[in-house]
Short mmCIF file of C-alpha atoms and ligand atoms in Angstrom, two decimals:
data_model
loop_
_atom_site.label_atom_id
_atom_site.label_comp_id
_atom_site.label_asym_id
_atom_site.label_seq_id
_atom_site.Cartn_x
_atom_site.Cartn_y
_atom_site.Cartn_z
CA MET A 208 143.17 101.64 34.78
CA SER A 209 145.31 103.75 32.06
CA GLU A 210 143.46 105.75 28.93
CA LYS A 211 144.56 103.04 26.63
CA ASP A 212 142.69 99.93 28.33
CA ASN A 213 139.32 102.22 28.73
CA LEU A 214 139.02 102.92 25.16
CA ASP A 215 139.16 100.04 23.90
CA GLN A 216 136.80 98.22 21.66
CA ALA A 217 134.40 97.73 24.21
CA TYR A 218 133.96 100.86 25.50
CA TRP A 219 133.64 102.26 21.73
CA GLU A 220 130.76 99.21 21.10
CA GLN A 221 128.85 100.43 23.99
CA ARG A 222 128.81 103.85 22.98
CA TYR A 223 127.30 103.00 19.39
CA ARG A 224 124.62 100.83 21.47
CA GLN A 225 123.48 103.46 23.67
CA ASN A 226 123.57 106.08 20.70
CA ASN A 227 125.81 107.85 22.64
CA THR A 228 127.80 109.25 19.50
CA GLN A 229 127.71 113.02 19.72
CA TRP A 230 130.44 112.84 17.18
CA ASP A 231 128.13 111.59 14.80
CA VAL A 232 127.21 114.11 11.74
CA GLY A 233 125.66 112.32 9.95
CA ASP A 234 126.62 113.21 6.18
CA ILE A 235 130.03 113.50 4.70
CA THR A 236 131.90 117.05 6.14
CA PRO A 237 131.99 119.93 3.65
CA PRO A 238 136.25 119.61 3.88
CA ILE A 239 136.23 116.08 2.98
CA LYS A 240 133.44 116.41 0.60
CA SER A 241 135.75 119.27 -1.51
CA TYR A 242 138.93 117.01 -1.21
CA ILE A 243 137.42 114.13 -2.70
CA ASP A 244 135.08 116.31 -5.39
CA GLN A 245 138.47 117.03 -7.16
CA LEU A 246 139.93 113.90 -7.19
CA PRO A 247 140.62 112.49 -10.67
CA ASP A 248 140.95 109.02 -10.30
CA LYS A 249 138.34 107.32 -8.97
CA ARG A 250 140.28 103.81 -8.70
CA ILE A 251 143.27 104.77 -6.14
CA LYS A 252 142.55 102.69 -2.81
CA ILE A 253 141.23 104.86 -0.18
CA LEU A 254 141.18 103.97 3.55
CA VAL A 255 138.69 105.18 6.35
CA PRO A 256 139.88 104.27 9.83
CA GLY A 257 137.96 104.89 12.78
CA GLY A 258 135.60 105.68 10.03
CA GLY A 259 132.37 104.97 12.20
CA ASN A 260 129.00 105.43 10.67
CA GLY A 261 131.02 105.54 7.37
CA TYR A 262 129.52 108.56 5.49
CA GLU A 263 133.12 109.53 3.67
CA ALA A 264 132.76 105.74 2.32
CA GLU A 265 129.12 106.16 1.34
CA TYR A 266 130.00 109.71 -0.56
CA LEU A 267 132.88 107.75 -2.23
CA HIS A 268 131.32 104.56 -3.22
CA GLN A 269 127.71 106.52 -4.37
CA ASN A 270 130.25 109.12 -6.54
CA GLY A 271 131.94 106.14 -8.43
CA PHE A 272 134.72 105.35 -5.99
CA SER A 273 135.45 101.50 -6.39
CA ASN A 274 138.49 100.68 -3.71
CA VAL A 275 137.26 102.12 -0.85
CA PHE A 276 137.97 100.13 2.96
CA LEU A 277 135.81 101.21 5.74
CA LEU A 278 137.44 100.22 8.93
CA ASP A 279 136.49 100.25 12.70
CA PHE A 280 137.63 97.92 15.64
CA ALA A 281 133.52 98.49 16.63
CA ALA A 282 131.11 96.31 15.18
CA SER A 283 127.93 98.20 15.01
CA PRO A 284 128.52 100.93 12.83
CA LEU A 285 129.88 98.72 9.88
CA ALA A 286 126.69 96.73 10.78
CA ASN A 287 125.18 100.30 10.53
CA PHE A 288 126.95 100.95 7.22
CA GLN A 289 126.24 97.73 5.63
CA ALA A 290 122.47 98.20 6.29
CA ARG A 291 122.20 101.41 5.31
CA VAL A 292 124.82 101.15 1.56
CA PRO A 293 124.07 97.59 0.74
CA SER A 294 125.54 97.74 -2.71
CA PHE A 295 129.49 98.11 -0.41
CA PRO A 296 131.32 95.56 -0.99
CA SER A 297 131.16 93.56 2.15
CA ASP A 298 134.61 92.56 2.60
CA HIS A 299 135.68 96.37 1.97
CA LEU A 300 134.42 96.78 5.44
CA LEU A 301 136.93 96.08 7.85
CA GLN A 302 136.64 95.23 11.23
CA GLU A 303 140.08 95.59 12.90
CA ASP A 304 141.95 97.25 15.01
CA PHE A 305 144.13 100.42 12.82
CA PHE A 306 147.39 99.74 14.42
CA GLN A 307 147.24 96.10 13.13
CA VAL A 308 146.71 97.45 9.67
CA THR A 309 148.83 95.96 6.88
CA PRO A 310 151.88 98.29 5.61
CA GLY A 311 152.34 99.67 2.57
CA GLN A 312 148.68 99.29 0.88
CA TYR A 313 146.77 102.45 0.35
CA ASP A 314 146.83 105.77 -1.94
CA LEU A 315 145.17 107.92 0.47
CA VAL A 316 143.62 107.96 3.85
CA LEU A 317 140.83 110.27 4.97
CA GLU A 318 141.04 111.41 9.19
CA GLN A 319 138.13 113.08 10.45
CA THR A 320 137.37 112.26 14.88
CA PHE A 321 140.11 109.28 14.78
CA PHE A 322 143.33 111.33 15.62
CA CYS A 323 141.30 112.92 19.03
CA ALA A 324 139.54 110.04 19.70
CA LEU A 325 142.51 107.60 20.95
CA PRO A 326 144.68 108.12 23.88
CA ARG A 327 146.98 110.36 23.78
CA GLY A 328 149.81 107.95 24.56
CA LEU A 329 149.61 106.71 21.03
CA ARG A 330 149.71 109.70 18.79
CA ALA A 331 153.00 108.97 17.99
CA HIS A 332 152.32 105.39 17.15
CA TYR A 333 149.17 107.13 14.74
CA ALA A 334 151.78 109.33 12.85
CA ARG A 335 153.90 106.30 12.61
CA GLN A 336 151.22 103.67 11.53
CA MET A 337 149.63 106.53 9.01
CA TYR A 338 153.31 106.37 7.25
CA GLU A 339 153.03 102.52 7.44
CA VAL A 340 149.80 101.88 5.38
CA LEU A 341 149.94 104.20 3.16
CA LYS A 342 151.69 103.46 -0.33
CA PRO A 343 154.76 106.07 -1.51
CA GLN A 344 153.40 109.65 -1.80
CA GLY A 345 150.15 108.35 -0.21
CA LYS A 346 148.52 111.05 1.14
CA LEU A 347 146.56 111.39 4.60
CA VAL A 348 143.90 114.45 4.31
CA GLY A 349 141.80 115.42 6.53
CA VAL A 350 141.10 117.65 9.70
CA LEU A 351 142.17 118.12 13.30
CA PHE A 352 140.92 119.45 16.10
CA SER A 353 143.07 122.91 16.53
CA GLU A 354 142.27 123.17 20.23
CA GLU A 355 142.65 121.57 23.49
CA PHE A 356 139.66 120.49 25.28
CA GLN A 357 139.47 120.06 28.88
CA ASN A 358 137.47 117.16 28.77
CA PRO A 359 138.52 113.70 30.43
CA GLY A 360 137.27 111.36 28.13
CA PRO A 361 137.44 111.87 24.05
CA PRO A 362 137.49 113.99 21.78
CA PHE A 363 141.04 114.92 23.21
CA GLY A 364 141.71 118.46 21.43
CA GLY A 365 145.36 119.24 20.69
CA THR A 366 147.30 121.87 18.60
CA ALA A 367 149.21 122.79 15.66
CA MET A 368 152.49 122.53 17.35
CA GLU A 369 152.32 118.87 18.83
CA TYR A 370 150.79 117.63 15.65
CA GLN A 371 153.76 119.39 13.73
CA ALA A 372 156.18 116.88 15.81
CA TYR A 373 154.18 114.04 15.39
CA PHE A 374 154.07 114.39 11.94
CA GLU A 375 157.00 116.30 10.64
CA PRO A 376 159.15 112.80 10.64
CA TYR A 377 156.80 110.97 8.55
CA PHE A 378 155.19 113.68 6.25
CA LYS A 379 155.33 116.37 3.93
CA PHE A 380 153.18 119.19 4.59
CA LEU A 381 150.87 120.16 1.24
CA HIS A 382 147.84 121.63 3.70
CA PHE A 383 148.40 122.66 7.17
CA GLU A 384 146.03 125.64 8.26
CA PRO A 385 142.82 126.83 10.01
CA CYS A 386 139.76 125.12 8.28
CA THR A 387 137.79 127.66 6.34
CA ASN A 388 134.53 125.14 5.43
CA SER A 389 134.43 123.54 8.90
CA ILE A 390 130.56 122.57 10.29
CA PRO A 391 129.39 125.31 12.05
CA PRO A 392 129.93 123.36 15.79
CA ARG A 393 133.89 123.13 14.85
CA GLN A 394 134.14 126.50 12.88
CA GLY A 395 137.82 128.02 14.15
CA ARG A 396 138.38 124.86 15.81
CA GLU A 397 139.71 122.86 13.12
CA LEU A 398 142.96 122.39 11.10
CA TYR A 399 142.80 121.08 7.80
CA ILE A 400 145.58 118.93 6.52
CA GLU A 401 147.03 117.06 3.64
CA LEU A 402 149.98 115.53 4.12
CA GLU A 403 151.94 113.61 1.67
CA ARG A 404 154.19 110.43 2.46
CA ARG A 405 157.60 110.68 2.53
CA PRO A 406 159.93 107.89 0.52
CA ARG A 407 161.50 107.09 4.68
CA PRO A 408 160.93 109.28 7.66
CA GLN A 409 163.15 111.77 8.52
CA PHE A 410 164.33 112.64 11.46
CA ILE A 411 165.70 115.75 12.74
CA ALA A 412 168.56 115.70 14.94
C1 LIG B 20 134.72 109.92 17.88
S1 LIG B 20 134.91 107.91 16.90
C2 LIG B 20 134.62 109.26 15.24
C3 LIG B 20 133.77 108.08 13.81
C4 LIG B 20 134.01 108.62 12.72
N1 LIG B 20 135.41 108.77 11.97
C5 LIG B 20 132.84 109.83 12.31
O1 LIG B 20 133.13 110.90 12.21
O2 LIG B 20 131.83 109.82 12.89
C6 LIG B 20 135.73 107.37 16.69
C7 LIG B 20 136.27 105.92 15.84
O3 LIG B 20 137.34 105.38 16.04
C8 LIG B 20 136.80 104.10 16.25
N2 LIG B 20 138.39 103.41 17.05
C9 LIG B 20 138.99 103.65 18.04
N3 LIG B 20 140.31 102.95 18.56
C10 LIG B 20 140.49 102.58 16.70
C11 LIG B 20 141.33 101.49 16.28
N4 LIG B 20 142.29 101.16 17.35
N5 LIG B 20 140.74 100.56 15.17
C12 LIG B 20 139.75 100.96 14.71
N6 LIG B 20 138.78 101.82 15.27
C13 LIG B 20 139.12 102.34 16.47
C14 LIG B 20 136.12 103.92 17.45
O4 LIG B 20 135.61 102.37 17.58
C15 LIG B 20 135.14 105.00 16.80
O5 LIG B 20 134.19 104.63 16.13
#
């Protein structure tokens, strides 16, 4: 079976049901919180894809952001979220495949441990799909692991050079550097990214 078939919806659903969720830090993390805290406009449309238990969506909601969408193709984390944050609009909880999201909708997408959870074969597609779902000049912001891991399964690590190749055609790099405020277990192992969608893809010959 391919990596793609193994890491399907059933795989992730089972991990939530078995509480096998080591990635789940139980709170918003400092790099994403700092970014959110300086956003001037609380009406922007924000997507948290592969968002799991959705601590970023919860933080945004509690801080007055009104147009926030939490997307995951596993049902359990969305149900957990709904029980934990009952005032969050239920029609902003999207149980969908990220790769099927309708284009051109979002001002901002937040990334944390979604990219590294995908089969490596989907990485180029992820960059393209991020470009697609964002509005012109929309931003992709968050953290990516900055080292290779030896695990047979997720999280899959990676390198800055590899990421550059995926994202350069679609995004301007506003920030792409070692993260200085990672949570302790991830210190020195993350890149902080703020990428701005290009008006059109730019492929260098
Ligand atoms: C490692 S978890 C990270 C969850 C969350 N971002 C966090 O930091 O706690 C990866 C998440 O991506 C979801 N996922 C994986 N592939 C997906 C896809 N194609 N579409 C939507 N969600 C997906 C999984 O269900 C899982 O909740």
